[in-house]
Coordinates of C-alpha atoms in Angstrom, one line a residue:
M1 CA 118.1 101.8 66.3
I2 CA 116.2 101.1 69.5
E3 CA 119.0 101.0 72.1
E4 CA 118.7 98.5 74.9
G5 CA 119.4 100.2 78.2
G6 CA 118.2 103.6 76.9
G7 CA 114.7 105.0 77.4
A8 CA 111.8 102.6 77.8
L9 CA 112.2 100.3 74.8
R10 CA 113.9 96.9 75.1
R11 CA 114.6 94.5 72.2
F12 CA 115.6 91.0 73.4
E13 CA 116.0 89.8 69.8
P14 CA 116.6 92.7 67.4
R15 CA 115.0 92.3 64.0
P16 CA 115.8 95.5 62.0
G17 CA 114.3 94.1 58.8
A18 CA 110.9 93.1 60.4
A19 CA 107.8 94.3 58.6
L20 CA 106.1 95.3 61.9
R21 CA 107.0 96.1 65.5
L22 CA 104.9 94.9 68.4
F23 CA 105.2 97.1 71.4
C24 CA 104.4 95.1 74.5
F25 CA 103.2 96.9 77.7
P26 CA 103.5 95.1 81.0
H27 CA 100.9 94.8 83.8
G28 CA 101.1 97.0 86.9
G29 CA 104.1 96.0 88.9
G30 CA 105.5 94.2 85.8
G31 CA 108.6 94.8 83.7
A32 CA 109.9 94.3 80.2
S33 CA 111.3 90.9 81.1
A34 CA 107.7 89.5 81.0
Y35 CA 108.1 89.5 77.2
A36 CA 111.7 88.4 77.0
D37 CA 110.9 85.0 75.4
W38 CA 108.2 86.1 72.9
A39 CA 110.5 86.7 69.9
G40 CA 111.1 83.0 69.4
A41 CA 107.4 82.2 69.1
L42 CA 106.7 85.1 66.6
P43 CA 107.5 85.1 62.9
P44 CA 110.8 86.9 61.8
T45 CA 108.6 89.5 60.2
V46 CA 107.5 90.7 63.7
E47 CA 109.9 92.5 66.1
P48 CA 108.6 92.5 69.7
V49 CA 109.7 95.5 71.6
A50 CA 109.1 95.4 75.3
V51 CA 108.2 98.6 77.2
Q52 CA 110.1 99.1 80.5
Y53 CA 108.3 101.4 83.0
P54 CA 110.5 103.4 85.3
G55 CA 111.2 102.2 88.8
R56 CA 112.0 98.5 88.1
E57 CA 114.4 96.1 86.6
D58 CA 117.1 98.1 84.8
R59 CA 115.3 101.3 85.5
L60 CA 115.1 100.7 89.2
G61 CA 116.7 104.0 90.2
E62 CA 114.2 106.1 88.2
P63 CA 111.0 107.5 89.8
V64 CA 107.7 106.2 88.7
P65 CA 105.5 109.1 87.3
P66 CA 102.7 110.1 89.6
D67 CA 99.9 109.6 87.1
M68 CA 98.9 108.2 83.8
D69 CA 99.6 111.5 82.0
G70 CA 103.2 111.4 83.1
L71 CA 103.7 107.7 82.3
A72 CA 102.0 107.6 78.9
G73 CA 103.5 111.0 77.8
A74 CA 107.0 109.8 78.5
L75 CA 106.4 106.4 76.7
A76 CA 104.9 108.2 73.7
D77 CA 108.1 110.3 73.6
D78 CA 110.2 107.1 73.3
I79 CA 107.9 105.3 70.9
A80 CA 107.1 108.2 68.5
P81 CA 110.4 108.0 66.6
F82 CA 109.7 104.4 65.7
T83 CA 106.2 104.7 64.2
G84 CA 107.4 105.2 60.6
R85 CA 107.2 101.4 60.2
P86 CA 103.9 99.6 60.8
Y87 CA 103.4 98.7 64.4
A88 CA 100.9 97.1 66.8
L89 CA 100.4 97.4 70.5
F90 CA 99.8 94.7 73.1
G91 CA 99.1 95.5 76.8
H92 CA 98.2 93.3 79.7
S93 CA 96.0 94.5 82.6
M94 CA 97.2 98.1 83.4
G95 CA 99.4 97.8 80.2
A96 CA 96.3 97.7 78.1
T97 CA 95.2 101.1 79.4
V98 CA 98.7 102.5 79.0
A99 CA 98.8 101.3 75.4
Y100 CA 95.5 103.0 74.7
E101 CA 96.7 106.3 76.2
V102 CA 100.0 106.1 74.2
A103 CA 98.0 105.5 71.0
Q104 CA 96.0 108.6 71.7
R105 CA 99.1 110.7 72.3
L106 CA 100.7 109.4 69.1
R107 CA 97.6 110.3 67.1
A108 CA 97.7 113.8 68.6
R109 CA 101.3 114.1 67.3
G110 CA 100.2 113.1 63.8
A111 CA 102.1 109.7 64.0
R112 CA 101.1 106.7 61.9
P113 CA 98.2 104.9 63.8
P114 CA 98.8 101.4 65.2
A115 CA 97.8 98.5 62.9
H116 CA 96.1 96.8 65.9
L117 CA 95.7 97.1 69.6
V118 CA 95.4 93.9 71.7
A119 CA 94.0 94.8 75.1
S120 CA 94.4 92.0 77.6
A121 CA 92.6 91.5 80.9
R122 CA 91.4 95.1 81.3
E123 CA 88.2 97.0 81.1
A124 CA 87.9 99.7 78.5
P125 CA 89.4 103.1 79.5
H126 CA 86.0 104.8 79.8
D127 CA 84.8 101.9 82.1
E128 CA 87.8 102.2 84.6
R129 CA 86.5 101.6 88.1
G130 CA 89.3 103.3 90.1
G131 CA 90.3 101.8 93.5
D132 CA 92.1 102.4 96.7
V133 CA 94.6 99.5 96.9
H134 CA 97.4 102.0 96.6
R135 CA 96.2 103.7 99.8
G136 CA 96.3 100.5 101.9
D137 CA 99.1 99.1 104.0
D138 CA 101.6 96.4 103.0
E139 CA 99.3 93.6 104.1
D140 CA 96.5 95.0 101.8
L141 CA 98.9 95.1 98.9
R142 CA 100.2 91.6 99.7
A143 CA 96.6 90.3 99.7
E144 CA 95.9 91.9 96.4
L145 CA 98.9 90.3 94.7
A146 CA 98.0 87.0 96.2
R147 CA 94.4 87.3 94.9
L148 CA 95.5 87.9 91.4
G149 CA 98.4 85.4 91.5
A150 CA 100.8 88.2 90.4
T151 CA 103.8 87.4 92.5
P152 CA 105.1 84.1 93.9
P153 CA 104.8 84.2 97.7
E154 CA 108.4 83.2 98.3
V155 CA 109.6 86.3 96.5
L156 CA 107.9 88.5 99.2
R157 CA 109.5 86.6 102.1
D158 CA 112.7 88.6 101.8
P159 CA 112.1 92.0 103.6
A160 CA 114.4 94.1 101.4
L161 CA 113.0 92.6 98.1
R162 CA 109.5 93.0 99.4
T163 CA 110.1 96.7 100.2
M164 CA 111.5 97.3 96.7
I165 CA 108.7 95.5 94.9
F166 CA 105.9 97.1 97.0
G167 CA 107.3 100.5 96.2
Y168 CA 106.8 100.3 92.4
V169 CA 103.7 98.1 92.6
R170 CA 102.0 100.7 94.8
A171 CA 103.1 103.4 92.5
D172 CA 101.6 101.5 89.5
Y173 CA 98.3 101.0 91.4
R174 CA 98.2 104.7 92.1
I175 CA 98.5 105.4 88.4
I176 CA 95.7 103.0 87.3
E177 CA 93.4 103.6 90.3
T178 CA 93.4 107.4 89.9
Y179 CA 93.2 107.2 86.1
R180 CA 90.1 108.7 84.3
A181 CA 89.9 108.5 80.5
R182 CA 89.8 111.9 78.7
P183 CA 86.8 112.5 76.3
L184 CA 88.7 111.7 73.1
P185 CA 87.5 110.3 69.8
P186 CA 87.8 106.5 69.4
L187 CA 90.9 105.0 67.9
D188 CA 91.0 104.1 64.2
C189 CA 92.6 100.7 64.6
P190 CA 91.0 97.3 65.2
V191 CA 91.0 96.1 68.9
T192 CA 91.1 92.5 70.0
M193 CA 90.4 91.8 73.7
F194 CA 92.2 88.9 75.3
L195 CA 90.7 87.6 78.6
G196 CA 90.9 84.6 80.9
D197 CA 87.6 82.9 81.3
R198 CA 88.0 82.9 85.1
D199 CA 89.4 86.4 85.6
P200 CA 88.1 87.6 89.0
D201 CA 88.0 91.2 87.9
L202 CA 86.5 91.2 84.5
A203 CA 83.6 89.4 82.8
P204 CA 83.5 88.9 79.0
A205 CA 80.5 91.2 78.7
E206 CA 82.5 93.9 80.4
A207 CA 85.5 93.4 78.2
L208 CA 83.3 94.1 75.2
G209 CA 83.3 97.7 76.4
W210 CA 86.4 98.2 74.2
R211 CA 84.0 98.4 71.3
R212 CA 83.4 102.0 72.2
A213 CA 87.2 102.7 72.2
T214 CA 87.6 102.2 68.4
R215 CA 85.8 103.1 65.1
A216 CA 87.2 99.8 63.7
R217 CA 86.2 96.2 64.5
A218 CA 86.5 94.9 68.1
E219 CA 86.6 91.2 68.9
L220 CA 86.9 89.2 72.1
R221 CA 89.2 86.1 72.5
L222 CA 88.8 84.0 75.6
F223 CA 91.5 81.7 77.1
P224 CA 91.3 79.3 80.0
G225 CA 92.5 80.8 83.2
G226 CA 92.4 83.8 85.6
H227 CA 93.9 87.3 85.5
F228 CA 97.3 86.0 84.5
Y229 CA 96.1 83.4 82.0
L230 CA 98.8 84.4 79.6
V231 CA 101.5 82.6 81.6
P232 CA 100.1 79.1 81.5
Q233 CA 98.5 79.8 78.1
R234 CA 101.6 81.3 76.6
A235 CA 101.5 79.1 73.5
A236 CA 97.9 79.8 72.8
V237 CA 98.3 83.5 73.3
L238 CA 101.2 83.8 71.0
A239 CA 99.4 81.6 68.4
A240 CA 96.5 84.0 68.5
L241 CA 98.8 87.0 68.2
R242 CA 100.5 85.4 65.1
R243 CA 97.0 85.1 63.5
I244 CA 96.1 88.7 64.3
L245 CA 99.4 90.1 63.0
S246 CA 99.3 87.9 59.9
G247 CA 96.4 90.1 58.8
H248 CA 98.9 93.0 58.7
G249 CA 101.4 91.5 56.3
T250 CA 103.6 89.5 58.7
R251 CA 103.2 85.9 57.6

């Protein structure tokens, strides 16, 4: 069983008899709660399992790893025991890169490969641009969150809450901005790229770089909206996921 409150994996609606698990990786600064209501919109043959990074929500007291190697390695440790059953990976923004790195580590351990990877709102790992937001002051970080529409402004008005949030958001930005993909063979699973058609950071042509990350097919699906298109487009996103996963025996 995947135990809620233990390790990184959270099941908001356990489905022990499901044909496929869908591991969901949050964006930088996000938590497992972003996927809390997904189960009701997915067929009973799919069990969504949200990934909780350290340093937030019910893991607030745990330190965030200093780099991608530490984060992806720890997550692979938690996920590896549950790869005997077919599974797929979904990651939004930083979560797409984390999902890719976890898939690579699972393959190195000889685990079953994912049936599918859905990479949302992120350039391919070998196209990562880096950045220095994590080196800026709090006003720089606030401006970045406002630009992406990641955090409601009223949440950041409380000084104590702002300090807490900025702590793990900055740590996540450090992980993704210092990340450089290792020279590894492409994955063997299909990859579908989800993208908002008005994402300020990624154009459709750039998203297609994920084609180099897999030996299997890679397809792009556009949705109306910006970087966090998946919030207003929740119904369309989950409908697209249902179609993708139905190809892996989950009708």
